[in-house]
Short mmCIF file of C-alpha atoms in Angstrom, two decimals:
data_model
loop_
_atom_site.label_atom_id
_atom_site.label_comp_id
_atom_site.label_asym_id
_atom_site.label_seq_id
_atom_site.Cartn_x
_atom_site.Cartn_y
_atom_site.Cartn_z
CA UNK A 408 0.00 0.00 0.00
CA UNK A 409 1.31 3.06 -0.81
CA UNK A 410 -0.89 5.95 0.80
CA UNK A 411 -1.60 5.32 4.54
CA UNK A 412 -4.93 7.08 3.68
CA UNK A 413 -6.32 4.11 1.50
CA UNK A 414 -6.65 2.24 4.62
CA UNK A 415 -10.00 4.08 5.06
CA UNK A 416 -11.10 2.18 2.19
CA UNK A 417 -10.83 -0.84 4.25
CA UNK A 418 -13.56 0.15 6.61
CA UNK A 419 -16.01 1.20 3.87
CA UNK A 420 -15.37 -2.27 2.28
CA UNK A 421 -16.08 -4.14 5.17
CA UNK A 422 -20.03 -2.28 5.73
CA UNK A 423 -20.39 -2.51 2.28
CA UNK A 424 -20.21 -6.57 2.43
CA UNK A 425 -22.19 -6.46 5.84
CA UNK A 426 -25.00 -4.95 3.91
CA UNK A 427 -24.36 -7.23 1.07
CA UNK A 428 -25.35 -10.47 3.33
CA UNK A 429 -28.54 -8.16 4.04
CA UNK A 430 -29.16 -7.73 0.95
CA UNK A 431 -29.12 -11.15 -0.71
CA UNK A 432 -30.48 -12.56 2.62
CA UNK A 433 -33.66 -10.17 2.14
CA UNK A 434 -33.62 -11.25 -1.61
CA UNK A 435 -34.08 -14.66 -0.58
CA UNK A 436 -36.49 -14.26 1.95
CA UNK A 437 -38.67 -12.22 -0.93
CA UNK A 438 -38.33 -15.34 -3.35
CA UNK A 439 -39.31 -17.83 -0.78
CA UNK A 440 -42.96 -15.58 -0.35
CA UNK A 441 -43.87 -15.92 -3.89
CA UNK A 442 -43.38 -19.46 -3.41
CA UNK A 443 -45.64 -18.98 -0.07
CA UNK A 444 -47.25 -15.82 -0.39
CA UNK A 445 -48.48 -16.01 3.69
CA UNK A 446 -44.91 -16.44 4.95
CA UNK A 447 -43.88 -13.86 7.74
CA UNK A 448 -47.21 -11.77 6.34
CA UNK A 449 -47.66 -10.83 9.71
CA UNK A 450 -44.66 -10.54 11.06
CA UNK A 451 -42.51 -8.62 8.25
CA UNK A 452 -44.49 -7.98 5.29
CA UNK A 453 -43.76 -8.63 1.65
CA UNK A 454 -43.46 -4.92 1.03
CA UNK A 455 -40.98 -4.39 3.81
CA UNK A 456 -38.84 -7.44 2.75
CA UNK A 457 -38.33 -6.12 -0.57
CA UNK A 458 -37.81 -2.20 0.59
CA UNK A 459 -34.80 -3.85 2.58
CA UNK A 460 -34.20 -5.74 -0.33
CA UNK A 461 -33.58 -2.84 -2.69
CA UNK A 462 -32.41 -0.34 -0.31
CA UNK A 463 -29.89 -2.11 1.46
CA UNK A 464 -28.50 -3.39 -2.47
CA UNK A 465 -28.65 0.74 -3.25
CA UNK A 466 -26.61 1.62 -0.14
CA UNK A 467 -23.72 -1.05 -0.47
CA UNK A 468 -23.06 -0.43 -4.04
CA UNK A 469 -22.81 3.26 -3.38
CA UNK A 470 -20.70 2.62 -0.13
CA UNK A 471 -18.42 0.41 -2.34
CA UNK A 472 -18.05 3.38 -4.46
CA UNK A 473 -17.14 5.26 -1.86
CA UNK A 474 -14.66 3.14 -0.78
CA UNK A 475 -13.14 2.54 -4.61
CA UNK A 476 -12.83 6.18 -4.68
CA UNK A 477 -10.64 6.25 -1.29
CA UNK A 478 -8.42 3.63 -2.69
CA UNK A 479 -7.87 4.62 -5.97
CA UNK A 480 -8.19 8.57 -5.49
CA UNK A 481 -4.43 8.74 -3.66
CA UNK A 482 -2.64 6.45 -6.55
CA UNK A 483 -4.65 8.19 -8.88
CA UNK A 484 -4.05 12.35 -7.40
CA UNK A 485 0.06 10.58 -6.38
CA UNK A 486 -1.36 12.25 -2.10
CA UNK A 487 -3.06 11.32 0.67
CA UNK A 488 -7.13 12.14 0.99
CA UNK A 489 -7.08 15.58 2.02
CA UNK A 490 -9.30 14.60 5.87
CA UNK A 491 -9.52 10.85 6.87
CA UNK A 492 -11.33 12.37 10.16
CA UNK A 493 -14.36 13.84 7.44
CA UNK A 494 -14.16 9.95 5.64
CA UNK A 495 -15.12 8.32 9.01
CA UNK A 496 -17.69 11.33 10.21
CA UNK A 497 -19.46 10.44 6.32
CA UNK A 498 -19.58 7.21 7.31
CA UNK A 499 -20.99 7.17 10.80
CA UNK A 500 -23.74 9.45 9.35
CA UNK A 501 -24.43 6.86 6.52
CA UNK A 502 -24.55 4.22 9.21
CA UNK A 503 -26.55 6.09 11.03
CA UNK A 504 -29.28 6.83 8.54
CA UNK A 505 -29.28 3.18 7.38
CA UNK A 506 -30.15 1.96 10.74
CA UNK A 507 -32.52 4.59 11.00
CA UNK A 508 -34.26 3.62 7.71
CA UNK A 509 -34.39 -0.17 8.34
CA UNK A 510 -36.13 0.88 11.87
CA UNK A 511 -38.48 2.72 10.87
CA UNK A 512 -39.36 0.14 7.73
CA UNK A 513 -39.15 -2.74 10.03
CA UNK A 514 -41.68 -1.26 12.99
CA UNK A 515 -43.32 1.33 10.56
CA UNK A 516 -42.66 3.83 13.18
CA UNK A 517 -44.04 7.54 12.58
CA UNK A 518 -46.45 6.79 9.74
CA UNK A 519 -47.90 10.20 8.57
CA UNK A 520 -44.67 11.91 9.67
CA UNK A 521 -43.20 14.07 7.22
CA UNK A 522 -39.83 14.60 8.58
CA UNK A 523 -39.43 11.22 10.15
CA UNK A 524 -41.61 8.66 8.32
CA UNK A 525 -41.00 6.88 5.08
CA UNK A 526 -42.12 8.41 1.97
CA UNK A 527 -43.85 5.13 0.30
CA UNK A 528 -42.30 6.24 -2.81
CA UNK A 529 -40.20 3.14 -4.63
CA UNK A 530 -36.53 2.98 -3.89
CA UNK A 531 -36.49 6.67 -2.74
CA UNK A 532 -38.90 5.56 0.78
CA UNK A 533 -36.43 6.69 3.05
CA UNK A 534 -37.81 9.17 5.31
CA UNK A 535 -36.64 12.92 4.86
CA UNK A 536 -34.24 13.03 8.17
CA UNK A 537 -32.32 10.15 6.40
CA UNK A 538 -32.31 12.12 3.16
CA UNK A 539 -30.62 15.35 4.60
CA UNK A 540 -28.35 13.02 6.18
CA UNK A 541 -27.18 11.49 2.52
CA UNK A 542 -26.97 15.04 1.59
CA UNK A 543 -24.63 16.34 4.02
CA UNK A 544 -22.61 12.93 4.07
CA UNK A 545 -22.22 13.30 0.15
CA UNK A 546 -21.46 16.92 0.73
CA UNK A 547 -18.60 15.71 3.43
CA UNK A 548 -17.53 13.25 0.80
CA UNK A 549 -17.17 15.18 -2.34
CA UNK A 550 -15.47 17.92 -0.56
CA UNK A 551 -12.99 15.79 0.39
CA UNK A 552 -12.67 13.32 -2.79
CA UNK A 553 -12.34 16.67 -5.00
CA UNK A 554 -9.97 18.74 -2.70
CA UNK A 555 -7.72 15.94 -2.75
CA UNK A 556 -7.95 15.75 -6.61
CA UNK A 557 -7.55 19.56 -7.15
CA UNK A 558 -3.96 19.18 -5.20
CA UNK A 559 -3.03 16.40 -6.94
CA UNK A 560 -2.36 15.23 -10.21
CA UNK A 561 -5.21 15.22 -12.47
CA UNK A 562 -5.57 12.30 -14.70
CA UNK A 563 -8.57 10.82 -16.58
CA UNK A 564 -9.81 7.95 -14.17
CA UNK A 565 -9.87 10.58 -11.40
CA UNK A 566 -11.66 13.14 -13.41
CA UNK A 567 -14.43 10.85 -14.51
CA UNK A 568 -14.81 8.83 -11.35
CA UNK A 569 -15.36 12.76 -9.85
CA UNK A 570 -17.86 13.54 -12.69
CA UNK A 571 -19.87 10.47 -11.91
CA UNK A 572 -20.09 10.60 -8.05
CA UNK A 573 -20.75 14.40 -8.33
CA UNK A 574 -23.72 13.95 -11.03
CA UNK A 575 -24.90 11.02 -8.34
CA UNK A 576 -24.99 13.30 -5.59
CA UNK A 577 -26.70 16.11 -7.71
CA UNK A 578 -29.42 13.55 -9.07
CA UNK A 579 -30.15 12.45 -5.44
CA UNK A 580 -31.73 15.87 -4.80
CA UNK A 581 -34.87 15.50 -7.36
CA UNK A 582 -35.97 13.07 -4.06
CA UNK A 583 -36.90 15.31 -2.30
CA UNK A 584 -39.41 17.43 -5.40
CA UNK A 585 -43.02 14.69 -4.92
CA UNK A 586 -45.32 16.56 -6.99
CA UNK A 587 -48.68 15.56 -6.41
CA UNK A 588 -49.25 15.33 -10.30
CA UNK A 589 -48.74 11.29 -10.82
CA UNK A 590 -47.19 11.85 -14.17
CA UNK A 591 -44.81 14.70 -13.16
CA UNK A 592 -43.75 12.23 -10.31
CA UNK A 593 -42.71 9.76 -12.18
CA UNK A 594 -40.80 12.11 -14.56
CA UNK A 595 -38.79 13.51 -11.81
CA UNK A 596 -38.21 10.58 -9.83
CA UNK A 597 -36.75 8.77 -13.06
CA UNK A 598 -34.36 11.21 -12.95
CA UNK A 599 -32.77 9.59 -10.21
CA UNK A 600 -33.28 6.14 -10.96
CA UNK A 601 -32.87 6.36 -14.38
CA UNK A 602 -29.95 8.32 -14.46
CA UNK A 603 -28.18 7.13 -11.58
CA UNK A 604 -28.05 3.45 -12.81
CA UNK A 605 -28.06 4.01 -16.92
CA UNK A 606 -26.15 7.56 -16.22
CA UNK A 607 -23.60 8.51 -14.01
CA UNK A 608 -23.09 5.00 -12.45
CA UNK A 609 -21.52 3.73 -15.69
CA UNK A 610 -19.42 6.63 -15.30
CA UNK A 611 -18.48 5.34 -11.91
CA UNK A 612 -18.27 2.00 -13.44
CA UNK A 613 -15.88 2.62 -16.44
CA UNK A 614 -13.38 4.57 -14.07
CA UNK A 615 -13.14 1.96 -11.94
CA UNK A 616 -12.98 -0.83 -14.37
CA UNK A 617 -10.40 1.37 -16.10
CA UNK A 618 -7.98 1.90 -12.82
CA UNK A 619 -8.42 -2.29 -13.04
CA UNK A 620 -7.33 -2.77 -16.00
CA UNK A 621 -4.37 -0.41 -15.45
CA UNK A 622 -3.23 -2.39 -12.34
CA UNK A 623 -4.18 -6.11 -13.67
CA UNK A 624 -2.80 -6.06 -16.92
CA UNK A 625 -0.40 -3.43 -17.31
CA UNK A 626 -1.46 -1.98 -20.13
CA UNK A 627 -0.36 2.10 -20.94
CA UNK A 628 -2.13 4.58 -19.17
CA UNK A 629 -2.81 6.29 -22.79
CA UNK A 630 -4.97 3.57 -24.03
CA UNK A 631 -6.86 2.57 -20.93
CA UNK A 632 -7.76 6.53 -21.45
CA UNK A 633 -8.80 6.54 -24.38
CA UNK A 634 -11.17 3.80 -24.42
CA UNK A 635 -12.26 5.37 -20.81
CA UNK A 636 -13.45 8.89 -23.04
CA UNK A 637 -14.78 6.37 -25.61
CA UNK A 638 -17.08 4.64 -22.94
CA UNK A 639 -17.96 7.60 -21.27
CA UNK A 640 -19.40 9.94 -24.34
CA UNK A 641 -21.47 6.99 -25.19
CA UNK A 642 -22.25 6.02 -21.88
CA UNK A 643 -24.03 9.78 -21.50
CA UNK A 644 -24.91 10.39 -25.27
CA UNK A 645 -27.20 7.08 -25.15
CA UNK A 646 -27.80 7.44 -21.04
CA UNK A 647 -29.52 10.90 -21.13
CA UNK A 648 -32.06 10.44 -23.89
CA UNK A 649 -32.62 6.67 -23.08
CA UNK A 650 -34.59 7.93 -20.16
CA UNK A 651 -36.94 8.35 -22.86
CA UNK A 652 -38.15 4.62 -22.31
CA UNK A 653 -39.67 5.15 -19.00
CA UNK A 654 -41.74 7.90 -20.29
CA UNK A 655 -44.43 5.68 -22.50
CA UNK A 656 -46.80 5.37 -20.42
CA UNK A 657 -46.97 7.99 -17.37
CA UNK A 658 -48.93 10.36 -19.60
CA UNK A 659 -45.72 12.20 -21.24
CA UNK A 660 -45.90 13.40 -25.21
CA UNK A 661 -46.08 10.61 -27.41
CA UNK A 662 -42.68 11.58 -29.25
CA UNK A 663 -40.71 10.22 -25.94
CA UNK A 664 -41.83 6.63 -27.56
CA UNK A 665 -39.63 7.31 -30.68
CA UNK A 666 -36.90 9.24 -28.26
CA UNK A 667 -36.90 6.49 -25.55
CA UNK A 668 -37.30 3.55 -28.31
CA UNK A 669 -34.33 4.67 -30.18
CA UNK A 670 -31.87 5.77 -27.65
CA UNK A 671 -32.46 3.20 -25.04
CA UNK A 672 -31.96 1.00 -28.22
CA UNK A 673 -28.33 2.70 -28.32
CA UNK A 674 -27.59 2.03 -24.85
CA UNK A 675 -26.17 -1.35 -25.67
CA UNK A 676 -23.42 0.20 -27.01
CA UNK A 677 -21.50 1.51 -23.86
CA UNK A 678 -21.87 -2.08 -22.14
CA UNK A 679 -20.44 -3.94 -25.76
CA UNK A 680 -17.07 -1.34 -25.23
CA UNK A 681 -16.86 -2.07 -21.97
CA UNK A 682 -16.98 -5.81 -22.34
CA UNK A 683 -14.83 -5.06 -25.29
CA UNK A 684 -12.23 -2.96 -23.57
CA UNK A 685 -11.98 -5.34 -20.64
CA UNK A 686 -10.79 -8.35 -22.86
CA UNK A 687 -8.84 -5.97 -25.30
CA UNK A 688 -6.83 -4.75 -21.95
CA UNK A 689 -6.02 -8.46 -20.78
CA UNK A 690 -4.77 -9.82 -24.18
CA UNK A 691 -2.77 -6.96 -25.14
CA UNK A 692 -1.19 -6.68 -21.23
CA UNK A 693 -0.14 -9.94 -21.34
CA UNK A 694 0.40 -9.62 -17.46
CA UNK A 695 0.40 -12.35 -15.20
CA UNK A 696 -0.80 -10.75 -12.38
CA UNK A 697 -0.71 -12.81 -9.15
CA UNK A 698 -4.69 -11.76 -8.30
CA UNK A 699 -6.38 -14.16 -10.75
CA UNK A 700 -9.72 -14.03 -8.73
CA UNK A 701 -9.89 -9.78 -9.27
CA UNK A 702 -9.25 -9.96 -12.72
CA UNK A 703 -11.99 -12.60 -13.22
CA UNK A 704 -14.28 -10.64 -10.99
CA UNK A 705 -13.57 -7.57 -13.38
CA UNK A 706 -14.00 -9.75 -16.65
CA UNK A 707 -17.07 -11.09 -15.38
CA UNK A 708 -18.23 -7.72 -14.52
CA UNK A 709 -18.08 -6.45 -18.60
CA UNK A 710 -19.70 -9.49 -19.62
CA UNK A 711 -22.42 -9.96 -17.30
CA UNK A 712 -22.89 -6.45 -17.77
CA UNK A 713 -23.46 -6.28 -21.22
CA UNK A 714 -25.90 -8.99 -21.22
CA UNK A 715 -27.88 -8.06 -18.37
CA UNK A 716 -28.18 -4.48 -19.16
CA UNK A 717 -27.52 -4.46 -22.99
CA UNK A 718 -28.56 -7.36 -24.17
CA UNK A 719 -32.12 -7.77 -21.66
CA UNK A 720 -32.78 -4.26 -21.77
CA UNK A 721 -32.54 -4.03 -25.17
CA UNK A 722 -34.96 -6.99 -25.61
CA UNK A 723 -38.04 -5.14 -24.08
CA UNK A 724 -36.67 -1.47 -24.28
CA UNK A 725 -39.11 -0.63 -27.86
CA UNK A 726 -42.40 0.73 -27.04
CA UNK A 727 -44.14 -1.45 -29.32
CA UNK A 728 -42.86 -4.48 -26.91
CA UNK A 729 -42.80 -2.50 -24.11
CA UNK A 730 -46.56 -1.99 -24.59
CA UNK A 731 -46.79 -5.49 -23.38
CA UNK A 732 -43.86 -6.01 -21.18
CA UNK A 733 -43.43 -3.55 -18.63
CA UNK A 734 -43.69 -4.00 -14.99
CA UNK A 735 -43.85 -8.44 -15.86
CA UNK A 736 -41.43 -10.78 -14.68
CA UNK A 737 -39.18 -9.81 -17.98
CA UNK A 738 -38.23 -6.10 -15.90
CA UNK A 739 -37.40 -8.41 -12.91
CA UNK A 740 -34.97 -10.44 -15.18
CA UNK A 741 -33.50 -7.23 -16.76
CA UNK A 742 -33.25 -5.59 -13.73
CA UNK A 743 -31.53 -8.40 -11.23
CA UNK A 744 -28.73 -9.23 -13.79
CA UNK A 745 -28.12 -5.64 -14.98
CA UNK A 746 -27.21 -4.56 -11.06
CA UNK A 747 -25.53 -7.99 -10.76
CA UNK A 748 -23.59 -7.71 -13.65
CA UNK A 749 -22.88 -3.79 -13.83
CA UNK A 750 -22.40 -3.08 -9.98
CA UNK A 751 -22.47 -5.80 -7.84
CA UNK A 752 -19.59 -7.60 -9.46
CA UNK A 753 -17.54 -4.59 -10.18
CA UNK A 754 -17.94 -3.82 -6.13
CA UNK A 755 -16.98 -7.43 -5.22
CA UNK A 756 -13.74 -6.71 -8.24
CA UNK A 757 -12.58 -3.95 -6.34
CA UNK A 758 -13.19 -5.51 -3.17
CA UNK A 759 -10.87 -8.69 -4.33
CA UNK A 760 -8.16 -6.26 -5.34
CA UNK A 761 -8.33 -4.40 -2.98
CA UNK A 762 -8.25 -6.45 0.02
CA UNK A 763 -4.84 -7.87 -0.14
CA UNK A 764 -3.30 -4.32 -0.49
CA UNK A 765 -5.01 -2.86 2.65
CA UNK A 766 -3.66 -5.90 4.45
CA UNK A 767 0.18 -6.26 3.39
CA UNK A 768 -0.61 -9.95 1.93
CA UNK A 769 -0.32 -11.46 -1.05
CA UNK A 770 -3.74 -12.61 -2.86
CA UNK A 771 -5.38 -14.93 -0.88
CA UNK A 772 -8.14 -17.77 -1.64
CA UNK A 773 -8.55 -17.24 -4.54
CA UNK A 774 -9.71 -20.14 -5.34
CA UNK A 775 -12.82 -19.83 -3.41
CA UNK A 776 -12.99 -16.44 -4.13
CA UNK A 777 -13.23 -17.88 -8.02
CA UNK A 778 -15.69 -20.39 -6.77
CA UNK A 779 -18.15 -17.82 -5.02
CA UNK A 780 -17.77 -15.85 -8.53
CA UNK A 781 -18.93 -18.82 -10.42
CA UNK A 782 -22.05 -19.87 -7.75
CA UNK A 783 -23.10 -16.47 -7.47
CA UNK A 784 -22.88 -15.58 -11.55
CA UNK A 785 -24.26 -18.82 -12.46
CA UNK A 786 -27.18 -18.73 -9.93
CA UNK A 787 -28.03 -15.24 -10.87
CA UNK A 788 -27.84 -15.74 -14.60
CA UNK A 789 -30.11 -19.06 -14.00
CA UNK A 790 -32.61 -16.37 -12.39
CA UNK A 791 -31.98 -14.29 -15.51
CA UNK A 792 -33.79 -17.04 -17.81
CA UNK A 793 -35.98 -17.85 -15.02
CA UNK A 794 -37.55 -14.63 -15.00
CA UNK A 795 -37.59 -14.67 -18.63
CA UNK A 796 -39.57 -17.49 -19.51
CA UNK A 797 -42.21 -17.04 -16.41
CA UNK A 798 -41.93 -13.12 -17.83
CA UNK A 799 -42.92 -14.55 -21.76
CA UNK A 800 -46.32 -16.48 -20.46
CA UNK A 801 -47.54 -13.90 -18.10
CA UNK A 802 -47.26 -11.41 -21.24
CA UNK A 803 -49.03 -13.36 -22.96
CA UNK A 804 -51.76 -14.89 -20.34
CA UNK A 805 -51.84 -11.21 -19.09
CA UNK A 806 -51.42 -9.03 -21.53
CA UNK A 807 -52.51 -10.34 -24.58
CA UNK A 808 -55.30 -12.62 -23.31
CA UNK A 809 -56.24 -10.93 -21.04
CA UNK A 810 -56.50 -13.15 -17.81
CA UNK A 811 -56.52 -12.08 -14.42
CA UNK A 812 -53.50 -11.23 -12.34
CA UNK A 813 -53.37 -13.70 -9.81
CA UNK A 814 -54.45 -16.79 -12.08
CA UNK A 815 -51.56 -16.16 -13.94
CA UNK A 816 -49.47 -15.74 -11.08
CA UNK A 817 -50.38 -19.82 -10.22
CA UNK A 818 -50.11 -20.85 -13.40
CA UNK A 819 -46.12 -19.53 -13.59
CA UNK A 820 -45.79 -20.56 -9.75
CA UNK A 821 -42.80 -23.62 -10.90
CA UNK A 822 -40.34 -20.64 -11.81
CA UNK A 823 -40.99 -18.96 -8.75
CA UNK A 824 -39.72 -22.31 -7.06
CA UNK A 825 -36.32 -22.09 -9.29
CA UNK A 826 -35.98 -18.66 -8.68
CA UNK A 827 -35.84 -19.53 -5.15
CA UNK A 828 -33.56 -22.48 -5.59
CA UNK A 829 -31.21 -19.65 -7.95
CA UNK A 830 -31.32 -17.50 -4.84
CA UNK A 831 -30.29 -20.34 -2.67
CA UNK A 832 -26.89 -20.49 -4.92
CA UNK A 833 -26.19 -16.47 -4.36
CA UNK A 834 -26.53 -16.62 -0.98
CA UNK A 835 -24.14 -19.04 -0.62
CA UNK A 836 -21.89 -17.22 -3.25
CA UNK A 837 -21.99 -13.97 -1.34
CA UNK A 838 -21.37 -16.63 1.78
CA UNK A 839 -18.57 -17.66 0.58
CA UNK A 840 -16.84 -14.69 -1.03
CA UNK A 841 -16.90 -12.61 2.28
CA UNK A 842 -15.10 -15.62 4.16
CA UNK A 843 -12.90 -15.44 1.36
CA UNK A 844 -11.70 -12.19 1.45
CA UNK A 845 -12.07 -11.10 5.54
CA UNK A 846 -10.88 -14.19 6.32
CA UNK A 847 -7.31 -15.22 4.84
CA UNK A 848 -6.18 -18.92 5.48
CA UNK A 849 -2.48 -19.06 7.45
CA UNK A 850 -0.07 -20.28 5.26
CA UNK A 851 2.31 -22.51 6.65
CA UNK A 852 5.21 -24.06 4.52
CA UNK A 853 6.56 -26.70 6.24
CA UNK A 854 10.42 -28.48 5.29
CA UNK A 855 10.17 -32.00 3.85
CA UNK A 856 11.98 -34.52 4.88
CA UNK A 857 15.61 -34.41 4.69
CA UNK A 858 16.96 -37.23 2.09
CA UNK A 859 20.49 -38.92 2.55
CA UNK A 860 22.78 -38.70 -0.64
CA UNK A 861 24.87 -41.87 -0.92
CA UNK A 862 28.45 -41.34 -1.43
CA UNK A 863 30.30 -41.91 -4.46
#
């Protein structure tokens, strides 16, 4: 390690991963009440199992970002974070606010609150306390990220890991606009989902896949740049516009079908050079870099990227489709490999690299490291088709038939079972890849036996 500062990274890291086990624990407790819808209904509702769900998977990716940024920001800026004491104050008040939100979902304390009570609104429920509390820890955060950078050298991972986390904090603040116009709602509050996750997180995503690459394969810093600027204009020339494709129907002008339809079309594009760029990088480095587990962690990130948010978005992204598709079990497929693919594995990349560095060790199980990779990508991409094919029928028992709801909901009831035995292989994944990294075997080498040479 060569900054003392990038130790704070260590602590990030290690909430992030608590949150994690949350997170795919609540995931699997939401699968197992589709398969019986009465489980825990009185105890901890389906509604609150999947806010935790969601919310705890939104704070650990952007607490892994965080963390990425404390690492990588000193190598990057060649100094140490300008205030370690303002890292840890950020974090206690993230802490804080997270165990304030999962409180007051959990015992639905102070319902009718403004200030304290949760908001009901998806993803963004958190109640307004813990809002002004993301604020002012994002505030503490930038300040510090971008004074460091400022004094340092400037270089083009730095500049657009800065531009992403700053165009995340400035999104965050359409949360707090609820119009009471339904339509206008939705526009606004897109602007933060939307543009966090097909926006500025790719942006967050390429830089950090980029300072990757660097380190893994040893490629020049030139062309790791330039196929970072490549990534990056499409990423927000296809991003921007593509948020076109949430507009069809919440009562926006009709010409945001042609807008959303061909943009969003476009968006596959960033996640192809990205995939692209991350195999280009390893066969022109050559490298044999001792960390085999990051590197496939960071492969597997492009790849599972591009399909789940290229390739599945792109499948239901036209309106004409869309028409039929939206809000079925085809979304949930889209959606849980996209975040797998895009965020969670580039958090768990960054993670494996980083790990050994902030502990003075050489990699370390990596082996099971690579195993948890394979358990958790194969489970989740098994939930991918899942999804999929119970997402085809109920568009077409739904949608085009027109049957009810919940008769369709029995009649696709076998591929809620597999989802649930798909989440059964993450769990143990996740499981597994925390032991792997917090918990690094002793190596002992011990002298063979001593052998007698005969004498000539």
């Amino acid at each position: 390690m060569k900054y003392q500062t990038q130790k704070i990274a260590q602590i990030y890291f290690i909430v992030a991963m608590a949150l994690f086990a949350i997170q795919v624990s609540g995931g699997l407790l939401a699968g197992w009440i589709y398969v019986a819808p009465n489980a825990l209904s009185e105890l901890l509702p389906f509604n609150i199992v999947r806010m935790l769900h969601t919310n705890s998977l939104i704070v650990w990716l952007i607490l892994g970002f965080m963390g990425a940024a404390y690492f990588l920001i000193p190598e990057e800026a060649e100094r140490e974070i300008h205030s370690p004491m303002l890292a840890y104050l950020q974090l206690a008040i993230l802490v804080i606010g997270t165990l304030g939100v999962v409180v007051t979902y959990v015992f639905n304390l102070f319902e009718g609150n403004i200030l304290l009570g949760q908001e009901g609104r998806e993803f963004l429920e958190q109640p307004l306390w813990v809002k002004i509390g993301i604020v002012v820890a994002a505030l503490i955060f930038l300040y510090n990220i971008t004074l460091t950078v400022l004094k340092g050298r400037k270089t083009a991972i730095a500049n657009v890991l800065l531009i992403g986390l700053w165009g995340l904090a400035l999104l965050f603040l359409f949360a707090f606009y609820n119009p009471e116009n339904l339509s206008l709602d939705k526009q606004y509050w897109w602007y933060v989902v939307h543009l966090w996750v097909e926006g500025v997180w790719e942006l967050i995503m390429a830089s950090i896949l980029a300072f990757l690459m660097l380190k893994l394969t040893g490629v020049d810093r030139e062309i790791v740049e330039k196929w970072l600027y490549l990534i990056v204009a499409t990423s927000l020339i296809t991003g921007i516009l593509g948020t076109g494709h949430h507009y069809y129907w919440i009562g926006t002008p009709g010409y945001w079908q042609w807008i959303g339809s061909i943009f969003s079309s476009l968006e596959v594009i960033p996640f192809f050079g990205m995939m692209a760029f991350a195999f280009v990088m390893v066969w022109k480095g050559r490298r044999d870099h001792p960390n085999k587990a990051a590197l496939l962690w960071s492969l597997g990130c492009a790849t599972l990227a591009f399909f789940g948010a290229g390739v599945w978005g792109f499948m239901h992204t036209l309106h004409t489709i869309n028409y039929f598709t939206h809000g079925t079990q085809i979304t949930a497929a889209h959606g849980h490999l996209a975040f797998f693919g895009a965020y969670v594995c580039l958090n768990l990349a960054i993670f494996t690299y980083a790990f050994p560095i902030l502990r003075n060790r050489d990699p370390y199980n990596q082996v099971l490291n690579m195993a948890s990779f394979w358990l958790m990508a194969g489970g989740m991409t098994f939930m991918t088709f899942v999804l999929t094919f119970a997402g085809v029928i109920q568009t077409h028992l739904q949608r085009v038939l027109g049957e009810n709801f919940m008769d369709v909901q029995d009649q696709v009831a076998i591929f809620y079972m597999m989802r649930f035995g798909s989440g059964v292989a993450v769990v143990l994944g996740a499981v597994l890849f925390i032991y792997a990294v917090l918990a690094p075997r002793k190596e002992i080498i011990e002298p063979g036996p001593t052998r007698s040479v005969p004498a000539e």
